[in-house]
XYZ file of C-alpha atoms in Angstrom:
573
model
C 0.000 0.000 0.000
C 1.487 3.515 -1.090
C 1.303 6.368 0.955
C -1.183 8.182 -0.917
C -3.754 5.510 -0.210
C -2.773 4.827 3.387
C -3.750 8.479 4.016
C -6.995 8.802 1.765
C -7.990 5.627 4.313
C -7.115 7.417 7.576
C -9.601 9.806 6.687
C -12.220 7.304 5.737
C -11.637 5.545 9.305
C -11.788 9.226 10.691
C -15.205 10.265 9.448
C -16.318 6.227 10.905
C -15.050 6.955 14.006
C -17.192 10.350 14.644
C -20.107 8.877 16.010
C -17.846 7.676 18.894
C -16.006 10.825 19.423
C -18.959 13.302 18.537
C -19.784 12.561 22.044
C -17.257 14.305 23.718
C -17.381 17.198 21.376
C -19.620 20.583 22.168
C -23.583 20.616 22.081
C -22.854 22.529 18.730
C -20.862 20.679 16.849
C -22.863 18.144 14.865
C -21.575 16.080 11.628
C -23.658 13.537 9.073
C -22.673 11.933 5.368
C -21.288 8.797 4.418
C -18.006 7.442 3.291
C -17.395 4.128 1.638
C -15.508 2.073 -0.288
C -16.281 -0.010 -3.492
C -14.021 -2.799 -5.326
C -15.540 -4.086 -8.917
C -13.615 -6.739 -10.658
C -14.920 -7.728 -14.302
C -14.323 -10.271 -16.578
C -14.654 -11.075 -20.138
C -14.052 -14.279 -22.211
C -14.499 -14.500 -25.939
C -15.145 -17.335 -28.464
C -13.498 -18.481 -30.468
C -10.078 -18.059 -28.898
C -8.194 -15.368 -30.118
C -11.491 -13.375 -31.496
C -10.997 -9.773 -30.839
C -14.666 -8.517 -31.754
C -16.071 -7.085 -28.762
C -13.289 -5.075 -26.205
C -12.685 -5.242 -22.557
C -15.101 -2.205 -21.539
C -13.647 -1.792 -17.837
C -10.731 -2.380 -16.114
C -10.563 -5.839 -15.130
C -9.721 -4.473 -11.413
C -10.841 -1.306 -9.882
C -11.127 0.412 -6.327
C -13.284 3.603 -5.630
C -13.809 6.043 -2.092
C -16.171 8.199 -1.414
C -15.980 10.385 1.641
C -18.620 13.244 1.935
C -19.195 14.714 5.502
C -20.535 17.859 6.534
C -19.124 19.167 9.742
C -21.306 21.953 11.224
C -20.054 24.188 14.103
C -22.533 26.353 15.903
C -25.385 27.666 13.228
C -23.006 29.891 11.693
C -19.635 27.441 10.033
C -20.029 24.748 8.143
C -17.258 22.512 6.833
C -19.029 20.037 3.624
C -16.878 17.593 2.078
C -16.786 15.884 -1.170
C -14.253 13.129 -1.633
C -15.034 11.054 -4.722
C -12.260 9.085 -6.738
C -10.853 5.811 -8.293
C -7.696 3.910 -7.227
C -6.930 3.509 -11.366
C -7.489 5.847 -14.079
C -9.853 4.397 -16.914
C -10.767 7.717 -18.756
C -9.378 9.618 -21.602
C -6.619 11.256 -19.255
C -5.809 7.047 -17.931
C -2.991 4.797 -19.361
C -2.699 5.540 -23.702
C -3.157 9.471 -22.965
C 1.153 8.497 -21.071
C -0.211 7.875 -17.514
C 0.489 5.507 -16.192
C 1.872 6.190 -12.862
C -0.519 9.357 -12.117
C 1.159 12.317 -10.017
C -0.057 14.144 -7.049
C -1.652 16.704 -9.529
C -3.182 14.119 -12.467
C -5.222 12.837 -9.994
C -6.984 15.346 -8.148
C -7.775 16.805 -11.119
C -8.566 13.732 -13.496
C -12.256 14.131 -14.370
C -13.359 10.696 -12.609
C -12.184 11.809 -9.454
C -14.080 14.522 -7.560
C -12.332 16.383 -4.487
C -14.315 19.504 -3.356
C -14.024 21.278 -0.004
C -16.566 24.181 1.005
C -16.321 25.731 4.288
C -18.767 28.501 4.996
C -18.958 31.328 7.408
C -22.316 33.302 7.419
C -22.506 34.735 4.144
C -18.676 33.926 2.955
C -18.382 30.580 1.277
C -14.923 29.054 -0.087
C -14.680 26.700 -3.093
C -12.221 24.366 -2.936
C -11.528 21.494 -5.483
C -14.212 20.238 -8.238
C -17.135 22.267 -8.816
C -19.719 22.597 -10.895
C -21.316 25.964 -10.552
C -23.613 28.110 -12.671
C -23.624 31.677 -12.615
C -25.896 32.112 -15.409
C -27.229 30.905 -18.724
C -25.230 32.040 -21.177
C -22.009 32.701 -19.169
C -20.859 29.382 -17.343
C -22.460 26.642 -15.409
C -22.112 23.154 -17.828
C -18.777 22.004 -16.889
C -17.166 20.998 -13.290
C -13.805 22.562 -12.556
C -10.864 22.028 -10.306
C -9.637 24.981 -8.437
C -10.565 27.641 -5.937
C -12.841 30.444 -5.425
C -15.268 32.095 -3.086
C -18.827 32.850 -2.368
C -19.404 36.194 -0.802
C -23.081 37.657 -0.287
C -23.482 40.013 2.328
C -27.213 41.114 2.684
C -28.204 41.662 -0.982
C -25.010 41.871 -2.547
C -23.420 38.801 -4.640
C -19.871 38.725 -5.450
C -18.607 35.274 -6.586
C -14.800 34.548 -8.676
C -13.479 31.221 -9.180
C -10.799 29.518 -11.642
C -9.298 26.344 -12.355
C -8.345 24.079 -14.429
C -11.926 22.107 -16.778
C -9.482 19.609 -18.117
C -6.152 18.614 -18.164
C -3.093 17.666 -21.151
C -3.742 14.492 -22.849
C -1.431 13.392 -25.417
C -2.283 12.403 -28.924
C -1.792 8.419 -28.972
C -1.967 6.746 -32.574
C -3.380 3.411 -30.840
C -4.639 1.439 -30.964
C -6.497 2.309 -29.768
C -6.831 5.939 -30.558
C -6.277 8.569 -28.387
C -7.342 12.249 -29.955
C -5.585 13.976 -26.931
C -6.453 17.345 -25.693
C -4.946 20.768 -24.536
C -5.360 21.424 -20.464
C -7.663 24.464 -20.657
C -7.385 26.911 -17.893
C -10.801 29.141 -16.627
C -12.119 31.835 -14.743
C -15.273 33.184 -13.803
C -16.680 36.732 -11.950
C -19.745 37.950 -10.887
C -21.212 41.118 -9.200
C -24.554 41.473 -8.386
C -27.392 42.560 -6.189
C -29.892 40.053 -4.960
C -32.737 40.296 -2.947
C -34.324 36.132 -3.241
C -37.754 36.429 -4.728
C -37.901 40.162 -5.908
C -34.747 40.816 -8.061
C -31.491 40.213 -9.489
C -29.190 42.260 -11.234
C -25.413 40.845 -12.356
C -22.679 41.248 -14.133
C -20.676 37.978 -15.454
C -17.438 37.205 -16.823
C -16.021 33.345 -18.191
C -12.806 32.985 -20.007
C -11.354 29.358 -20.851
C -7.758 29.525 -22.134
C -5.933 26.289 -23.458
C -1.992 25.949 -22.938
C -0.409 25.416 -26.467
C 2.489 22.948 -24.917
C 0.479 20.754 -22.556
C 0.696 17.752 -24.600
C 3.461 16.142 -25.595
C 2.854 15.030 -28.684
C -0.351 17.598 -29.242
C -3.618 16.946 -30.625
C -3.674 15.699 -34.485
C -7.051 17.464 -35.307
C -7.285 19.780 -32.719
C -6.423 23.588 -31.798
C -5.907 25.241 -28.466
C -8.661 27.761 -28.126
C -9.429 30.983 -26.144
C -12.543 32.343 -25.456
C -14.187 34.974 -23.019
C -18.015 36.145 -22.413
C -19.414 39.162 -20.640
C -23.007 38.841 -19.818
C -25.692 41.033 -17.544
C -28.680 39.094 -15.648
C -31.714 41.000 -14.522
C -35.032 39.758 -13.163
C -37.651 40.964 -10.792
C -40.499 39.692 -9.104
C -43.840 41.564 -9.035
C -46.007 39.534 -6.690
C -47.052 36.449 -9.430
C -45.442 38.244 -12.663
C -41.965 37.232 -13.543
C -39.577 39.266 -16.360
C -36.055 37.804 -16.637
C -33.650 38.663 -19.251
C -30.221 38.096 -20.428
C -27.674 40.027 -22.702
C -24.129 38.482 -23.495
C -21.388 39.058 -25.705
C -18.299 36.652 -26.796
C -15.233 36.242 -28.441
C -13.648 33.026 -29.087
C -10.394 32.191 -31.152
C -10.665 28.754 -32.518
C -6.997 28.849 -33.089
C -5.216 30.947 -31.073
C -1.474 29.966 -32.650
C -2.952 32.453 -35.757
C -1.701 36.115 -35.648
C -3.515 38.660 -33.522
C -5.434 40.722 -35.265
C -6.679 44.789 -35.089
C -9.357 44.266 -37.750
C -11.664 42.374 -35.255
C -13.760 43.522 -32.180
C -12.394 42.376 -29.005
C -12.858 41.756 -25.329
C -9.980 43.526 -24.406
C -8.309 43.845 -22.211
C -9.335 40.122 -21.355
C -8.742 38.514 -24.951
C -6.697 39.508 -27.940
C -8.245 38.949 -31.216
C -6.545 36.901 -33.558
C -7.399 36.066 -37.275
C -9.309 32.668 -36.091
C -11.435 34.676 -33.683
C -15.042 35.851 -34.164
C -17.075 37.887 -31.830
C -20.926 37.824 -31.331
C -23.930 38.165 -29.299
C -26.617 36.567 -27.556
C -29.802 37.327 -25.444
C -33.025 35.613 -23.978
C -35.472 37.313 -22.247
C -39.036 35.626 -20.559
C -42.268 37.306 -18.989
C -45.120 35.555 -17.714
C -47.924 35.247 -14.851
C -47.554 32.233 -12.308
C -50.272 31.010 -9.885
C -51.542 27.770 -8.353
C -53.307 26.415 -11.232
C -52.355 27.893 -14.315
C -49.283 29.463 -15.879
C -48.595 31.509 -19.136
C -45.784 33.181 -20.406
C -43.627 34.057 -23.425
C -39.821 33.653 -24.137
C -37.683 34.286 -27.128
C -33.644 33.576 -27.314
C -31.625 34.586 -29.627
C -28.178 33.029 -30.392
C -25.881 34.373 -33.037
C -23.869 32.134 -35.479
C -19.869 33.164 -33.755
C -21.127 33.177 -30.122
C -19.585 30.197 -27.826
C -18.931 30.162 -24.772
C -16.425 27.698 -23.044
C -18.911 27.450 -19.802
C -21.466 25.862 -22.756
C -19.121 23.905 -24.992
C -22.232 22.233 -26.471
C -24.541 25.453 -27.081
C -26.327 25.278 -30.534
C -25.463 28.636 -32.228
C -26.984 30.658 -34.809
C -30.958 30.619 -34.061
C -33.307 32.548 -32.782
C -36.752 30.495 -30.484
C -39.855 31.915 -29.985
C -42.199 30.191 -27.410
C -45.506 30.433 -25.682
C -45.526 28.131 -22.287
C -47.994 27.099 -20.283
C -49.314 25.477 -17.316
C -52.297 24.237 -15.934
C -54.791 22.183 -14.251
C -58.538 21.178 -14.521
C -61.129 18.913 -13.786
C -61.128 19.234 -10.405
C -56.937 18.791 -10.436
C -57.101 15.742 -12.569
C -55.776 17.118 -15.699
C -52.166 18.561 -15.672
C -50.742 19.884 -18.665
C -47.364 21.978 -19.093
C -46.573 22.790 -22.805
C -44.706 25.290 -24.675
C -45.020 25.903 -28.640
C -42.902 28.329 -30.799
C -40.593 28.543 -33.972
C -36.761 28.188 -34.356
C -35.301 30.242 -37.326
C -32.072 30.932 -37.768
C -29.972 33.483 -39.295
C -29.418 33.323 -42.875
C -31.329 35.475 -45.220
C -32.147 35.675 -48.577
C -30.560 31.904 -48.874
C -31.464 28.358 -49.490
C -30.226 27.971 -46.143
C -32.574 29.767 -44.048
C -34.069 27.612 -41.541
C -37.678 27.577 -39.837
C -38.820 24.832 -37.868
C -42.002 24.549 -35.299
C -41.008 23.794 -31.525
C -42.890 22.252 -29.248
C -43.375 19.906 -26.389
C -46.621 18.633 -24.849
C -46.840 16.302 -21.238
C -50.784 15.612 -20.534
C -51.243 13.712 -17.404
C -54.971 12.573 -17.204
C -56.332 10.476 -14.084
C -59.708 9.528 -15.069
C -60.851 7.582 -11.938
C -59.134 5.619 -9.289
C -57.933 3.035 -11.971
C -57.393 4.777 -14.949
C -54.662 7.131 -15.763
C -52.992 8.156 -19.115
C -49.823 10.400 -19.997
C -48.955 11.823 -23.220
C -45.802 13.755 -24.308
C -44.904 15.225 -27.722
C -41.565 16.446 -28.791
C -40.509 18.833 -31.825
C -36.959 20.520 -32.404
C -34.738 21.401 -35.200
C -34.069 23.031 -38.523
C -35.842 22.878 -41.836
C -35.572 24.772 -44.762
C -36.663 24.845 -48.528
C -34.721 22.619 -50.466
C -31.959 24.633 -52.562
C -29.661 23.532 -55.233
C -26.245 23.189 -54.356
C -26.504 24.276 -51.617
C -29.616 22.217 -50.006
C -31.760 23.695 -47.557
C -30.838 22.398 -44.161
C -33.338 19.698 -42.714
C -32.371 18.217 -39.161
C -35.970 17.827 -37.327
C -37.070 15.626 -34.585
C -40.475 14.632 -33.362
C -41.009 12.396 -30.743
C -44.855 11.136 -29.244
C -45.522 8.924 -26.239
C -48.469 7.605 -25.011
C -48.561 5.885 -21.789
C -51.959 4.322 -20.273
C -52.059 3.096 -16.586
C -54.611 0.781 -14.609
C -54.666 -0.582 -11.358
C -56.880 -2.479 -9.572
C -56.876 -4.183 -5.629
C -57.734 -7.744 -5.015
C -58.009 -9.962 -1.768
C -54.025 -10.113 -1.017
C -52.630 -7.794 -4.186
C -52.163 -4.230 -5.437
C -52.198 -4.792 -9.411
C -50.822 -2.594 -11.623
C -50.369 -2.334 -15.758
C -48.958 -0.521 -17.414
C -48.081 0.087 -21.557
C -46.189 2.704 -22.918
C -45.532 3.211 -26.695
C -42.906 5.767 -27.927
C -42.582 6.678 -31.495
C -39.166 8.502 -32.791
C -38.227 10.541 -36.376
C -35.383 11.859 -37.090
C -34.725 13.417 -40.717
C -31.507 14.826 -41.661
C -30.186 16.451 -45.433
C -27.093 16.732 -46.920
C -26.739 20.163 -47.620
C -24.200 19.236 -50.547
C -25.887 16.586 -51.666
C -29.316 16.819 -51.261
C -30.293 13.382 -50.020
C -32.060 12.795 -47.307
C -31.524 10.130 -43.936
C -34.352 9.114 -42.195
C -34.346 7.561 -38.441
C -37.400 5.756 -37.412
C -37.430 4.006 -33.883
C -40.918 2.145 -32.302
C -40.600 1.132 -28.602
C -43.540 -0.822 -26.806
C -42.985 -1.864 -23.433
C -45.994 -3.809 -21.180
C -45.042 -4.136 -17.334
C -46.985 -5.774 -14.599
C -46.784 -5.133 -10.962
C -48.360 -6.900 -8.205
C -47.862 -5.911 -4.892
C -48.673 -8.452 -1.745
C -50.057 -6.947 0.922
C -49.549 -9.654 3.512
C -46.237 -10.861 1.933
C -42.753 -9.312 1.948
C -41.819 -9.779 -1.479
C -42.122 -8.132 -4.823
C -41.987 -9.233 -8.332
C -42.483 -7.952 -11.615
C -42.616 -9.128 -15.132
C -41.985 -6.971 -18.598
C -42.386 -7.000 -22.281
C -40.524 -5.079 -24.801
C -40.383 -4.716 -28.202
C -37.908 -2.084 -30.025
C -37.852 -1.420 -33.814
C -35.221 1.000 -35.418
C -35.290 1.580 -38.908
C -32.083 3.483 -40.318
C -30.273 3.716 -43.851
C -28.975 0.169 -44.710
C -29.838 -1.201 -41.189
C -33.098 -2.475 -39.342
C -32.693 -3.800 -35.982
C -35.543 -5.057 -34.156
C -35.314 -6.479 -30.424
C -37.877 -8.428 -28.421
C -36.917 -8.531 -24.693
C -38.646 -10.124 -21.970
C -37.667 -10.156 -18.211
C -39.090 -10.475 -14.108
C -37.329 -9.751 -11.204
C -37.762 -10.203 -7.164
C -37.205 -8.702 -4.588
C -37.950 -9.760 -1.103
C -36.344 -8.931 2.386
C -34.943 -11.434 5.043
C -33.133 -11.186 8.469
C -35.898 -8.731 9.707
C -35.687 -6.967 6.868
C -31.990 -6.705 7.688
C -30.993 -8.316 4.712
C -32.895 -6.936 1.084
C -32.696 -9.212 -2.311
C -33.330 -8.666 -5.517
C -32.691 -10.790 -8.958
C -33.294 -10.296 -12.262
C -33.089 -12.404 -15.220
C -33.769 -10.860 -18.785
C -33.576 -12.482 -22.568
C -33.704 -10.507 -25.578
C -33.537 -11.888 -28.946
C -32.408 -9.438 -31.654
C -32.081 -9.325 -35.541
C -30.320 -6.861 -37.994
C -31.527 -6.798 -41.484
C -32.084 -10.300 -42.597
C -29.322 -11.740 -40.975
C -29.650 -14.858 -38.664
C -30.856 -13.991 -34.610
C -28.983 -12.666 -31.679
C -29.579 -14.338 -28.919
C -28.646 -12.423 -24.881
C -28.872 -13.582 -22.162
C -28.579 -11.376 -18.740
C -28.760 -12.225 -14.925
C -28.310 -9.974 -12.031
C -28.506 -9.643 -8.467
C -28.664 -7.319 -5.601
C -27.910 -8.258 -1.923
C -27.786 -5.302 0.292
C -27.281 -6.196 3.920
C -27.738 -3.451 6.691
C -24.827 -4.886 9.155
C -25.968 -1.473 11.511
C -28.595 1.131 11.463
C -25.835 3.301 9.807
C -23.232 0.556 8.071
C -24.135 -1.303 5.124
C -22.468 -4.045 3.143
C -24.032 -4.040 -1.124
C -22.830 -5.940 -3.295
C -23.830 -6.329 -6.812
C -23.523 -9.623 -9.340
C -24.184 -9.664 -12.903
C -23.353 -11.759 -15.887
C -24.212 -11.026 -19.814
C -24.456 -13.924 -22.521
C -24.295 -12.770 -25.990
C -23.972 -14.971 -29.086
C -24.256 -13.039 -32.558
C -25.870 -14.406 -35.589
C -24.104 -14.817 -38.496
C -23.619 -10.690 -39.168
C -19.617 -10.693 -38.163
C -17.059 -13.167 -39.082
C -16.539 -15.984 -37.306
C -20.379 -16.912 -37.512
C -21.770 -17.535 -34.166
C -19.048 -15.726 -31.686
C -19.825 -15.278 -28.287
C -19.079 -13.797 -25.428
C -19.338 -14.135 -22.009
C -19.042 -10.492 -19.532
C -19.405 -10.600 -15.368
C -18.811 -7.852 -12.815
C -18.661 -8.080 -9.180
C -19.339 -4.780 -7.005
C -19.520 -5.252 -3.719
C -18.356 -2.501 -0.899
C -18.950 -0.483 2.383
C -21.189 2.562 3.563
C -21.273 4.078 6.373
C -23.350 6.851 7.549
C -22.672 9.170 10.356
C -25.706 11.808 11.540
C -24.610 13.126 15.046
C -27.100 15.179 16.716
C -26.673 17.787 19.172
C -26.815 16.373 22.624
């Protein structure tokens, strides 16, 4: 055992001794969480010998902690803690990114591991470690980051900084298998603002990402090391049950920032330089409605231009503008609940075969007829379409999605029944703007589940049907799965058990069946009111038809979880 780990278990058998010790502590010192440890060792064997066809997807041994207390002193400091992280690094920053051996630094700030660290005083909160924190909607608040910062809000004023490090240098690795690699990308993030919770706020943001050019030894094949910075001001207020909230923001982002600078550009200066790969933009949203117990209305619109990015949003959709109406309500007599919004998505381009306009729109309708009866239904729309151009196409990317899901229940002697069916119907069409031709993805899903519950017995079983059709370009794959589990207690309900055993057999296009195979288990025991032993068995049986070479290949894939909890909730004596 190295030292690292010797220590990062001291403080797991700290935090399981403060139940003892809390004792002797003052009446206002109280701490509660849990800390544990996991081990999960998987397998995989393939046939025939030597086939290579389906890949190892997990480490064949692996060791994770978790350690998350919250120490409270008196009603004014608190001390959380959130220790989360694997003894061997598996993700794009593990072994073929060159490490091997992680240092001190790699793995605090790998992102598998989490190690955050918040003590607060009154209104002054520190951020230490991984954090994922949102200061707006178009500034920052998508990614987790490893650094510091703080928290400050005395009475209604808000003034939060933090920066560190989003991800670290991985090295380009030509495999196999292939590692793209990446540049370590540095951030910060500001805000000022006044606050009052409920009435108003009004803020000024500020997110800049950076990437270091030499952090990766050899660098990215395909990629560049970026820059890019965002200013944005918040307001909203609160007028008794009307709403208005709005949001202005402007960005520059280099895609490349090894070009030349540049004085022909607009710039955030002086917190980015522009360079000849840079473009700078805008964006804004803004929302007013009425809220109330039973019904809600309001209006929205958001506009995104086509160079605005923001590194807090790496996966943003630029270049549209959404219009929407949303709503919410209820009705007879509360049985009815309906939230929906409907509006249109254009985008930017004028005068073009590529100007896009596409309906948006979601629907959930929750009906509960009687005591037995129930049905939901959901609709989804998004996208882009266009009229169809030549050379260039118009753009077509549109989704629509419907569900329809009835319930019904009914009580016998001994058993709670329930049904339930849910069908889900998917379409997804997408053009070639070059070419013109169009891809279409269909996908049906049925699923049929019955639940009865026993009312003088302690177990609980319950059986399923599913059938899934996807219908692609040069591939149709239909599935037909059925499964049943139970679950039951024993030991005084000290001990909890549940299995499962599911077969699916699957076909693609009109080649000969799949055939799966897949039993778990689940055997939690409660050793103490607050320690826990769970472990967690599963094995997967696949043989392919005849749709890879060798005909027939299987393979055979088990894991084995099984670790430690314990909780700790002192109160004050």
């Amino acid at each position: 055992m190295n030292r690292k780990t010797a220590v990062l278990l001291l403080l797991i058998g700290f935090a399981c001794g403060n139940e003892i010790t809390a004792q002797t502590k003052p009446k206002s010192f109280s701490v509660s969480g849990t800390a544990g440890i996991t081990y999960e060792g998987y397998g995989l064997s393939r046939s025939p010998s030597g086939w290579t066809g389906y890949t190892a997807r997990k480490p064949w041994n692996q060791v994770r902690f978790n350690f998350t207390p919250n120490f409270k002193f008196g009603k004014n400091f608190s001390l959380p803690f959130n220790f989360n992280f694997a003894a061997i690094p598996t993700n794009f920053a593990g072994p073929y990114a060159g490490i091997k051996n992680q240092n001190l630094g790699q793995f605090i700030t790998n992102p598998m591991n989490n190690f955050g660290v918040n003590p607060k005083y009154k209104w002054a909160e520190l951020q230490l470690g991984t954090q994922y924190l949102k200061y707006s909607d178009l500034s920052t608040g998508d990614i987790g980051i490893f650094g510091a910062g703080i928290d400050l809000r005395p009475k209604t004023w808000r003034f939060k900084f933090f920066t560190g490090i989003s991800q670290d240098g991985v090295n380009y690795f030509a495999g196999p298998p292939t590692v793209t690699g990446a540049y370590k990308r540095k951030n910060w993030m500001l805000q000022i603002g006044n606050e009052l919770e409920g009435k108003y706020l009004f803020a000024v943001n500020l997110a800049k990402g950076k990437d270091v050019p030499n952090s990766s030894t050899p660098p990215p094949a395909t990629i560049k090391p970026q820059e890019g910075v965002v200013i944005s001001i918040v307001g909203d207020v609160y007028v008794e049950k009307i709403y208005f909230k709005a949001e202005a923001a402007q960005s520059t982002f280099t895609k490349d920032v090894t070009t030349p600078t540049t004085t022909l550009l607009r710039g955030l200066k002086p917190f980015i330089d522009p360079h000849t790969s840079s473009l700078t933009d805008f964006a804004g949203q803004v929302a007013v409605g009425r809220k109330s117990a039973n019904f809600d209305i309001g209006i929205g619109a958001k506009y995104i231009g086509a160079g605005f990015q923001t590194t807090g949003y790496p996966y943003l959709q630029p270049d549209r503008v959404d219009y929407t109406l949303n709503t919410r309500f209820n009705a007879w007599k509360k049985k009815i609940n309906v939230v929906a919004s409907l509006g249109r998505r254009v985008n930017n381009v004028r005068n073009t075969a590529l100007k896009a306009s596409q309906f948006i729109g979601n629907l959930n309708w929750f009906t509960q007829f009687n005591e037995h009866w129930s049905l939901n239904v959901s609709y989804n729309n998004f996208g882009f379409q266009s009229a169809s151009g030549t050379n260039p196409y118009g753009i077509k990317n549109v989704s629509n999605d419907l569900g329809v899901n009835p319930t019904f229940t009914w009580m016998g002697t001994k058993i709670l029944h329930l049904v339930s069916f849910s069908y889900n119907y998917s379409k997804y069409d997408e053009r070639d703007v070059m070419t013109g031709l169009t891809t279409s993805n269909n996908t049906h899903t049925a699923l049929l589940t019955y639940v009865p519950t026993y009312l003088t017995k302690d177990i609980s079983p319950d059986f399923s049907l599913l059938y899934f059709y996807n219908d692609v370009a040069l591939a149709k794959i239909s599935l037909f799965t059925i499964s049943s589990a139970l679950k039951m207690s024993a030991a005084k309900k000290k001990l909890q058990l549940r299995g499962q055993l599911q077969y699916t057999l699957g076909k693609l296009n009109s080649f000969s069946s799949n055939n799966n195979l897949i039993a778990s288990c689940n055997i939690d025991y409660k050793i103490t009111k607050k320690f826990s032993w769970n472990t967690f068995l599963t094995t997967n049986y696949f043989k392919y038809g005849n749709e890879i070479t060798p005909n027939g290949a299987t393979y055979l894939e088990s894991i084995c979880r099984t670790g430690f909890q314990y909780r700790f909730d002192t109160k004050k004596q």
